[in-house]
Each structure stands twice: as C-alpha cells, then as structure tokens.
Short mmCIF file of C-alpha atoms in Angstrom, two decimals:
data_model
loop_
_atom_site.label_atom_id
_atom_site.label_comp_id
_atom_site.label_asym_id
_atom_site.label_seq_id
_atom_site.Cartn_x
_atom_site.Cartn_y
_atom_site.Cartn_z
CA UNK A 1 0.00 0.00 0.00
CA UNK A 2 1.30 3.45 -0.90
CA UNK A 3 2.01 5.70 2.06
CA UNK A 4 0.53 9.16 2.54
CA UNK A 5 2.24 12.40 3.57
CA UNK A 6 0.53 15.18 5.52
CA UNK A 7 1.98 18.70 5.44
CA UNK A 8 0.73 20.99 8.19
CA UNK A 9 0.82 24.67 7.24
CA UNK A 10 0.81 26.56 3.94
CA UNK A 11 3.37 29.29 4.68
CA UNK A 12 6.81 30.00 3.20
CA UNK A 13 7.96 26.38 3.66
CA UNK A 14 4.64 24.54 3.62
CA UNK A 15 3.32 25.92 0.33
CA UNK A 16 6.29 25.00 -1.91
CA UNK A 17 6.72 21.67 -0.09
CA UNK A 18 3.10 20.71 -0.80
CA UNK A 19 3.48 21.64 -4.46
CA UNK A 20 6.81 19.84 -4.81
CA UNK A 21 5.57 16.57 -3.30
CA UNK A 22 2.30 16.74 -5.22
CA UNK A 23 4.16 17.24 -8.50
CA UNK A 24 6.46 14.26 -7.88
CA UNK A 25 3.98 12.01 -6.11
CA UNK A 26 3.80 9.47 -8.91
CA UNK A 27 7.53 9.42 -9.64
CA UNK A 28 8.19 8.88 -5.94
CA UNK A 29 5.44 6.25 -5.78
CA UNK A 30 3.85 7.77 -2.70
CA UNK A 31 0.15 7.85 -1.85
CA UNK A 32 -1.84 11.00 -1.22
CA UNK A 33 -0.23 14.33 -0.44
CA UNK A 34 -2.52 15.91 2.14
CA UNK A 35 -2.15 19.44 3.46
CA UNK A 36 -3.74 21.07 6.47
CA UNK A 37 -4.75 24.71 6.42
CA UNK A 38 -5.83 26.29 9.68
CA UNK A 39 -7.68 29.44 8.60
CA UNK A 40 -10.07 30.02 5.69
CA UNK A 41 -8.94 33.23 3.97
CA UNK A 42 -10.49 34.90 0.96
CA UNK A 43 -7.16 36.24 -0.28
CA UNK A 44 -5.64 32.73 -0.23
CA UNK A 45 -8.38 30.97 -2.20
CA UNK A 46 -6.24 30.95 -5.34
CA UNK A 47 -3.24 29.46 -3.47
CA UNK A 48 -5.27 26.64 -1.94
CA UNK A 49 -7.02 25.84 -5.22
CA UNK A 50 -3.69 25.83 -7.04
CA UNK A 51 -2.31 23.24 -4.61
CA UNK A 52 -5.45 21.14 -5.01
CA UNK A 53 -5.09 21.39 -8.80
CA UNK A 54 -1.56 19.99 -8.47
CA UNK A 55 -3.10 16.91 -6.85
CA UNK A 56 -2.82 17.69 -3.13
CA UNK A 57 -5.79 17.00 -0.83
CA UNK A 58 -7.08 19.58 1.62
CA UNK A 59 -7.61 18.85 5.33
CA UNK A 60 -9.06 21.38 7.77
CA UNK A 61 -10.27 21.43 11.35
CA UNK A 62 -13.66 19.75 11.56
CA UNK A 63 -15.51 22.84 12.83
CA UNK A 64 -14.22 24.91 9.90
CA UNK A 65 -15.24 22.56 7.09
CA UNK A 66 -18.35 24.67 6.23
CA UNK A 67 -16.28 27.87 6.09
CA UNK A 68 -13.77 26.34 3.69
CA UNK A 69 -16.55 24.91 1.54
CA UNK A 70 -18.17 28.33 1.42
CA UNK A 71 -14.96 29.58 -0.20
CA UNK A 72 -15.32 26.90 -2.87
CA UNK A 73 -12.65 24.52 -1.57
CA UNK A 74 -12.87 20.76 -1.98
CA UNK A 75 -12.24 19.49 1.56
CA UNK A 76 -11.20 15.83 1.70
CA UNK A 77 -10.29 15.35 5.37
CA UNK A 78 -10.74 16.80 8.79
CA UNK A 79 -7.44 17.21 10.66
CA UNK A 80 -7.71 14.14 12.91
CA UNK A 81 -8.69 11.89 10.01
CA UNK A 82 -5.74 13.23 8.03
CA UNK A 83 -3.38 12.47 10.93
CA UNK A 84 -4.66 8.90 11.06
CA UNK A 85 -4.32 8.47 7.29
CA UNK A 86 -0.77 9.84 7.11
CA UNK A 87 2.37 7.76 7.49
CA UNK A 88 4.58 10.87 7.56
CA UNK A 89 3.64 14.27 8.97
CA UNK A 90 5.67 17.39 8.12
CA UNK A 91 4.84 20.33 10.38
CA UNK A 92 5.74 23.61 8.66
CA UNK A 93 4.30 25.91 11.33
CA UNK A 94 5.95 27.79 14.22
CA UNK A 95 3.86 25.63 16.57
CA UNK A 96 5.46 22.25 15.90
CA UNK A 97 6.40 21.59 19.51
CA UNK A 98 2.91 22.57 20.63
CA UNK A 99 1.35 20.24 18.06
CA UNK A 100 3.70 17.46 19.17
CA UNK A 101 2.44 17.61 22.75
CA UNK A 102 -1.19 18.05 21.74
CA UNK A 103 -1.48 15.65 18.80
CA UNK A 104 1.59 13.83 17.51
CA UNK A 105 2.58 11.86 20.60
CA UNK A 106 -0.79 10.09 20.34
CA UNK A 107 0.25 8.41 17.08
CA UNK A 108 3.13 5.96 17.58
CA UNK A 109 4.59 4.33 14.51
CA UNK A 110 4.51 7.47 12.36
CA UNK A 111 7.33 9.83 11.40
CA UNK A 112 6.94 13.47 12.43
CA UNK A 113 9.10 16.24 10.98
CA UNK A 114 9.28 19.89 12.08
CA UNK A 115 11.27 22.90 10.91
CA UNK A 116 14.23 24.89 12.22
CA UNK A 117 12.36 27.09 14.66
CA UNK A 118 11.16 24.05 16.63
CA UNK A 119 14.26 23.31 18.71
CA UNK A 120 14.18 19.97 20.55
CA UNK A 121 11.22 18.68 18.49
CA UNK A 122 13.40 15.77 17.48
CA UNK A 123 16.84 14.82 16.25
CA UNK A 124 18.37 17.68 14.19
CA UNK A 125 18.82 16.74 10.54
CA UNK A 126 20.21 18.16 7.30
CA UNK A 127 20.26 16.08 4.12
CA UNK A 128 23.82 15.32 3.04
CA UNK A 129 25.27 16.40 6.39
CA UNK A 130 24.20 13.83 8.99
CA UNK A 131 22.15 11.21 7.15
CA UNK A 132 23.58 8.52 9.40
CA UNK A 133 21.40 9.85 12.23
CA UNK A 134 18.40 8.32 10.44
CA UNK A 135 19.92 4.87 10.89
CA UNK A 136 18.71 5.12 14.49
CA UNK A 137 15.12 5.28 13.15
CA UNK A 138 13.92 8.38 15.00
CA UNK A 139 10.19 9.09 15.12
CA UNK A 140 10.67 12.85 15.55
CA UNK A 141 13.01 14.83 13.28
CA UNK A 142 13.81 18.54 13.26
CA UNK A 143 14.99 19.84 9.90
CA UNK A 144 17.46 22.56 10.83
CA UNK A 145 17.14 26.16 9.64
CA UNK A 146 18.37 27.50 6.31
CA UNK A 147 21.34 29.30 7.90
CA UNK A 148 22.27 26.18 9.89
CA UNK A 149 22.34 24.25 6.59
CA UNK A 150 24.61 26.95 5.18
CA UNK A 151 27.07 27.01 8.09
CA UNK A 152 27.23 23.22 8.21
CA UNK A 153 27.78 22.99 4.45
CA UNK A 154 30.70 25.44 4.56
CA UNK A 155 32.34 23.45 7.36
CA UNK A 156 31.59 20.10 5.71
CA UNK A 157 33.05 21.25 2.39
CA UNK A 158 36.31 22.45 3.90
CA UNK A 159 36.75 19.32 5.99
CA UNK A 160 34.13 16.53 6.14
CA UNK A 161 36.03 14.89 9.01
CA UNK A 162 35.94 18.19 10.99
CA UNK A 163 39.34 17.22 12.40
CA UNK A 164 41.34 19.99 10.73
CA UNK A 165 39.12 22.94 11.68
CA UNK A 166 40.48 24.81 14.68
CA UNK A 167 37.73 27.42 14.95
CA UNK A 168 35.10 29.25 12.93
CA UNK A 169 33.27 32.55 13.16
CA UNK A 170 30.09 33.29 11.21
CA UNK A 171 28.16 36.54 10.81
CA UNK A 172 24.60 35.89 9.62
CA UNK A 173 23.33 38.94 7.74
CA UNK A 174 19.65 38.14 7.59
CA UNK A 175 16.89 39.51 5.38
CA UNK A 176 14.06 41.17 7.32
CA UNK A 177 11.27 38.92 6.02
CA UNK A 178 10.23 36.80 3.06
CA UNK A 179 8.85 38.51 -0.04
CA UNK A 180 5.57 36.69 0.61
CA UNK A 181 5.19 38.21 4.08
CA UNK A 182 3.53 41.54 4.87
CA UNK A 183 4.78 41.97 8.42
CA UNK A 184 8.18 42.02 10.05
CA UNK A 185 9.98 44.43 7.75
CA UNK A 186 12.41 46.82 9.45
CA UNK A 187 13.38 50.41 8.53
CA UNK A 188 17.12 49.96 9.11
CA UNK A 189 19.74 47.32 9.96
CA UNK A 190 19.19 45.78 13.38
CA UNK A 191 21.90 43.92 15.30
CA UNK A 192 21.25 40.69 17.15
CA UNK A 193 22.06 39.92 20.76
CA UNK A 194 24.75 37.44 21.76
CA UNK A 195 22.83 35.28 24.21
CA UNK A 196 25.43 32.52 24.59
CA UNK A 197 29.00 33.04 25.83
CA UNK A 198 30.16 29.95 23.98
CA UNK A 199 28.23 30.19 20.72
CA UNK A 200 27.04 33.81 20.42
CA UNK A 201 23.72 33.32 18.63
CA UNK A 202 21.69 30.16 18.11
CA UNK A 203 23.04 29.70 14.57
CA UNK A 204 26.40 28.35 15.79
CA UNK A 205 24.73 26.35 18.55
CA UNK A 206 22.36 24.72 16.06
CA UNK A 207 25.23 23.80 13.73
CA UNK A 208 27.19 22.45 16.72
CA UNK A 209 24.21 20.29 17.73
CA UNK A 210 23.86 19.05 14.15
CA UNK A 211 27.47 17.85 14.00
CA UNK A 212 27.22 16.44 17.51
CA UNK A 213 24.84 13.79 16.12
CA UNK A 214 27.90 12.57 14.16
CA UNK A 215 30.11 12.67 17.28
CA UNK A 216 31.90 15.63 15.73
CA UNK A 217 32.51 18.71 17.84
CA UNK A 218 33.21 22.06 16.20
CA UNK A 219 34.53 25.21 17.82
CA UNK A 220 32.31 27.85 16.24
CA UNK A 221 30.78 31.21 17.12
CA UNK A 222 28.13 33.25 15.36
CA UNK A 223 26.67 36.74 15.29
CA UNK A 224 23.57 37.97 13.51
CA UNK A 225 21.91 41.10 12.21
CA UNK A 226 18.89 41.90 10.09
CA UNK A 227 18.97 44.26 7.13
CA UNK A 228 16.06 45.95 5.40
CA UNK A 229 15.90 43.57 2.45
CA UNK A 230 13.56 40.76 1.39
CA UNK A 231 15.92 38.85 -0.89
CA UNK A 232 18.37 36.46 0.80
CA UNK A 233 20.44 35.92 3.90
CA UNK A 234 24.21 36.33 3.59
CA UNK A 235 26.84 34.74 5.80
CA UNK A 236 30.35 36.08 6.24
CA UNK A 237 32.59 33.21 7.37
CA UNK A 238 36.05 33.22 8.90
CA UNK A 239 37.64 29.87 9.73
CA UNK A 240 41.07 28.65 10.75
CA UNK A 241 42.08 25.17 9.57
CA UNK A 242 45.22 23.19 10.24
CA UNK A 243 47.49 22.67 7.25
CA UNK A 244 47.92 24.52 3.97
CA UNK A 245 44.85 25.23 1.84
CA UNK A 246 45.30 27.34 -1.28
CA UNK A 247 42.48 29.41 -2.74
CA UNK A 248 42.36 27.09 -5.73
CA UNK A 249 42.12 24.06 -3.46
CA UNK A 250 39.40 25.76 -1.42
CA UNK A 251 37.32 26.41 -4.52
CA UNK A 252 37.78 22.80 -5.61
CA UNK A 253 36.57 21.58 -2.22
CA UNK A 254 33.42 23.65 -2.61
CA UNK A 255 33.00 22.47 -6.20
CA UNK A 256 33.21 18.80 -5.17
CA UNK A 257 30.27 19.20 -2.78
CA UNK A 258 27.09 18.82 -4.83
CA UNK A 259 25.14 20.83 -2.23
CA UNK A 260 27.31 23.91 -2.84
CA UNK A 261 26.78 26.29 -5.75
CA UNK A 262 29.54 28.68 -6.77
CA UNK A 263 28.92 32.11 -8.20
CA UNK A 264 30.80 35.15 -9.47
CA UNK A 265 27.85 37.31 -8.48
CA UNK A 266 28.14 39.67 -5.53
CA UNK A 267 24.56 40.99 -5.15
CA UNK A 268 21.73 39.11 -3.49
CA UNK A 269 19.12 40.30 -5.98
CA UNK A 270 21.02 38.70 -8.87
CA UNK A 271 21.39 35.37 -7.06
CA UNK A 272 17.75 35.49 -5.97
CA UNK A 273 16.67 36.33 -9.52
CA UNK A 274 18.58 33.33 -10.88
CA UNK A 275 16.67 31.04 -8.52
CA UNK A 276 13.37 32.64 -9.49
CA UNK A 277 14.11 32.23 -13.21
CA UNK A 278 15.87 28.86 -13.29
CA UNK A 279 15.07 27.00 -10.08
CA UNK A 280 12.22 24.56 -9.62
CA UNK A 281 9.34 26.37 -7.90
CA UNK A 282 11.59 29.45 -8.10
CA UNK A 283 13.93 28.00 -5.47
CA UNK A 284 17.61 27.25 -5.14
CA UNK A 285 17.87 23.87 -3.40
CA UNK A 286 21.61 24.04 -2.71
CA UNK A 287 22.64 24.46 0.89
CA UNK A 288 24.78 27.49 0.13
CA UNK A 289 25.90 29.72 -2.72
CA UNK A 290 29.55 30.73 -2.29
CA UNK A 291 30.74 33.97 -3.88
CA UNK A 292 34.11 33.22 -5.49
CA UNK A 293 35.35 36.86 -5.63
CA UNK A 294 35.07 37.12 -1.83
CA UNK A 295 37.15 34.04 -1.00
CA UNK A 296 40.49 34.60 0.70
CA UNK A 297 43.07 32.22 2.15
CA UNK A 298 45.97 33.33 4.34
CA UNK A 299 48.62 30.77 5.21
CA UNK A 300 49.79 31.12 8.78
CA UNK A 301 52.27 28.95 10.65
CA UNK A 302 50.91 25.48 9.92
CA UNK A 303 47.40 26.83 9.54
CA UNK A 304 45.18 28.53 6.96
CA UNK A 305 42.77 31.38 7.59
CA UNK A 306 39.76 31.13 5.28
CA UNK A 307 37.35 34.02 4.71
CA UNK A 308 34.49 34.72 2.36
CA UNK A 309 30.81 35.44 1.83
CA UNK A 310 28.02 33.07 0.85
CA UNK A 311 24.30 33.40 0.19
CA UNK A 312 21.68 31.30 1.96
CA UNK A 313 19.02 29.88 -0.41
CA UNK A 314 16.29 30.62 2.14
CA UNK A 315 13.82 27.77 2.40
CA UNK A 316 15.30 25.83 -0.53
CA UNK A 317 17.81 23.82 1.49
CA UNK A 318 15.24 23.14 4.24
CA UNK A 319 12.74 21.99 1.62
CA UNK A 320 15.15 19.41 0.25
CA UNK A 321 15.95 18.10 3.73
CA UNK A 322 12.23 17.92 4.52
CA UNK A 323 11.67 15.82 1.39
CA UNK A 324 14.60 13.57 2.32
CA UNK A 325 13.26 13.06 5.86
CA UNK A 326 9.79 12.33 4.48
CA UNK A 327 11.12 9.76 2.03
CA UNK A 328 13.08 8.15 4.86
CA UNK A 329 9.74 7.82 6.66
CA UNK A 330 8.32 6.01 3.64
CA UNK A 331 11.27 3.99 2.30
CA UNK A 332 13.69 3.86 5.25
CA UNK A 333 17.25 3.17 4.00
CA UNK A 334 16.15 3.30 0.35
CA UNK A 335 15.33 7.02 0.59
CA UNK A 336 18.79 8.06 -0.62
CA UNK A 337 18.23 6.38 -3.97
CA UNK A 338 14.86 8.14 -4.27
CA UNK A 339 16.53 11.50 -3.56
CA UNK A 340 18.66 11.19 -6.70
CA UNK A 341 15.59 12.44 -8.54
CA UNK A 342 16.27 15.90 -7.12
CA UNK A 343 19.97 16.11 -8.04
CA UNK A 344 18.98 17.92 -11.24
CA UNK A 345 17.68 20.78 -9.09
CA UNK A 346 21.11 21.38 -7.54
CA UNK A 347 23.17 24.00 -9.37
CA UNK A 348 26.95 23.75 -9.61
CA UNK A 349 27.15 27.41 -10.63
CA UNK A 350 24.86 30.42 -10.37
#
C-alpha cells in the first residue's frame, strides 16, 4: 500500500513543499499528499485551489469545514482523520512543539518532521550532512534552519572529518522577512544579541548540535543582524584550519560538494533572480551559494585562515531536507536512492 504524507501549514515552507511533493507524487510512488490549512482566507483561495489542482488533498479542522466549503474549496479530510491516514507528517508551522504535545505523541509508529524554529522537536537533521542519524530510526526529526544548513555545508566542504578545523566565526546577515510576508519588515539594519557566551547566537549552537549527532565537535561562534531587504540571507565566514589550503584548493573543495553552488555574483538580488528564473518552484535547493570573488586564504604557521561570503538559499535547502526526511519515513534506507531524482535541481554554478 502506498504511504501518505501530511503537510501541516501553507506558509513559506509549507506551500512549496506541498506543491513539490504533489508534483512528484507518482515518480516517488507515494500515496496521497494531504495538506492542512488552519484558517479560511479569501485572499488565499487561489493558493489553496492551485495546490489542489496539483493533486494535493485539503484537510481542515472539523468545525471549519463549512467555512472552507463556502470559499469553494474541496475538503477531503478533517485534521484528525488526516493524521490517522498519514504515514509521515511534516509540520511547517511555528507551533510544531505545541502540536507534538497536543497531537503527535498520540500516534506511535509514524514519522513526524518539524522545521528549524522548533528546537528539541526531534533529532536535528540536514540532508547530506548527517544522514547517518536516520539509521537510528527516529520518530521525531527537526529539519534545521536554512542558515544552519549553510554554516554546516561550509564546514563540511572544507573538511568533512571536521578534524582539521580549529575554529570558525560566522556573521549571519539576515533579510528582514520573506517577499511573501507583509509583516516584520524593518526600517534599518538591526543587530542581534549574543545570548550565549560559547556560541554567540543560536546559529552556531544549532550547527554544533547538528554535528554532535555525528560525534563531531566544532569550535564555532556566530553573530547575527537583520537588514532591510527581502531577498536572501548572507553569511560572512572566517575559519582557521590546520594545514595549507590554497584558494584554488578551497574552490575545488566547494566544487566537489554537490550541495554547494559557486557564483561570481556579488549581489543578493542577482542570485535570488537566478533562482526565481531557473530554479524549480523558483527556489535554489543548494545548501549554500559561495561567492568566489570574496574568498580569501591566508597561510599562517601550519594553519590557513579562510574568509568569504556566501548566500543562503532561504527555504530551498530546508525543503530538500524535509523531502529527504519524508522519504526516509516512507522507504527507510532506500530514501537516498529516491533523492537522486532531485539532483537535477542542484546548481553547480549560479
């Protein structure tokens, strides 16, 4: 019997994830793609109907079925029935931990996946970084944030064994909000607070926790600020690694990692525009986009200082990890072979 996937939420991660899984449902040989929407909204009728047209099935809270039908939506499930029908549940809301306590713990035997904001929901996971953590067959998985994917990918590219990296410092220059969001924009750059003496901001802590699942321990620190832009996050990285690494060798290490895209571009709008024009669903699914002109290596005594800037593909890297975690829930160890379908969406150059 084919297994069903339920996506909870239709926001910046939920919406493209629903469309992506619905589009590839037959190629992936999965059952129904069900999505839950909490609130009936007149201005989102077109979005919901578009997802239904792609083949996804709508689930809503039982008491709101009449309201959704009044908007012309074809409701297939109430929420509890959808939970029972699903083999994998992907929560794309900022209330994943709340939903876990209220609903998900009542359904043993299913796989539940939440997003980066939901710390401690489950084992932290990033596709291509710590896939071995899935060998332990966790029931609850937290797909780490887009910037955590980026930081981890930079570290993993320079040294997959982590043994040669002495320390790393990352400055996350974050966009104010997504282009799809109306609220949260800021009038000027706004610095973030260092709330951890060891890690600075949560970005380094989250990357540390991700590598810890591999029994790898990285000495990293992060800072963050928001700028009044809606395009992409940028990360400025500064690492010290043991041994000699030339700039050419550094670029080759990035090039050998299929999750890294290289670019000669220096402006976020041009990278963002490339994803909009050439990426599936307008997304860049790579974990990071490294700007070649910004890369610098400085050979010290037995060490190399590595600096540069990279762009974070927003929800693209999280989307790919969410798909990988979902396919693990359906196919277990065979999910990696299924994920090869999405290799064509990874750019080597932007």
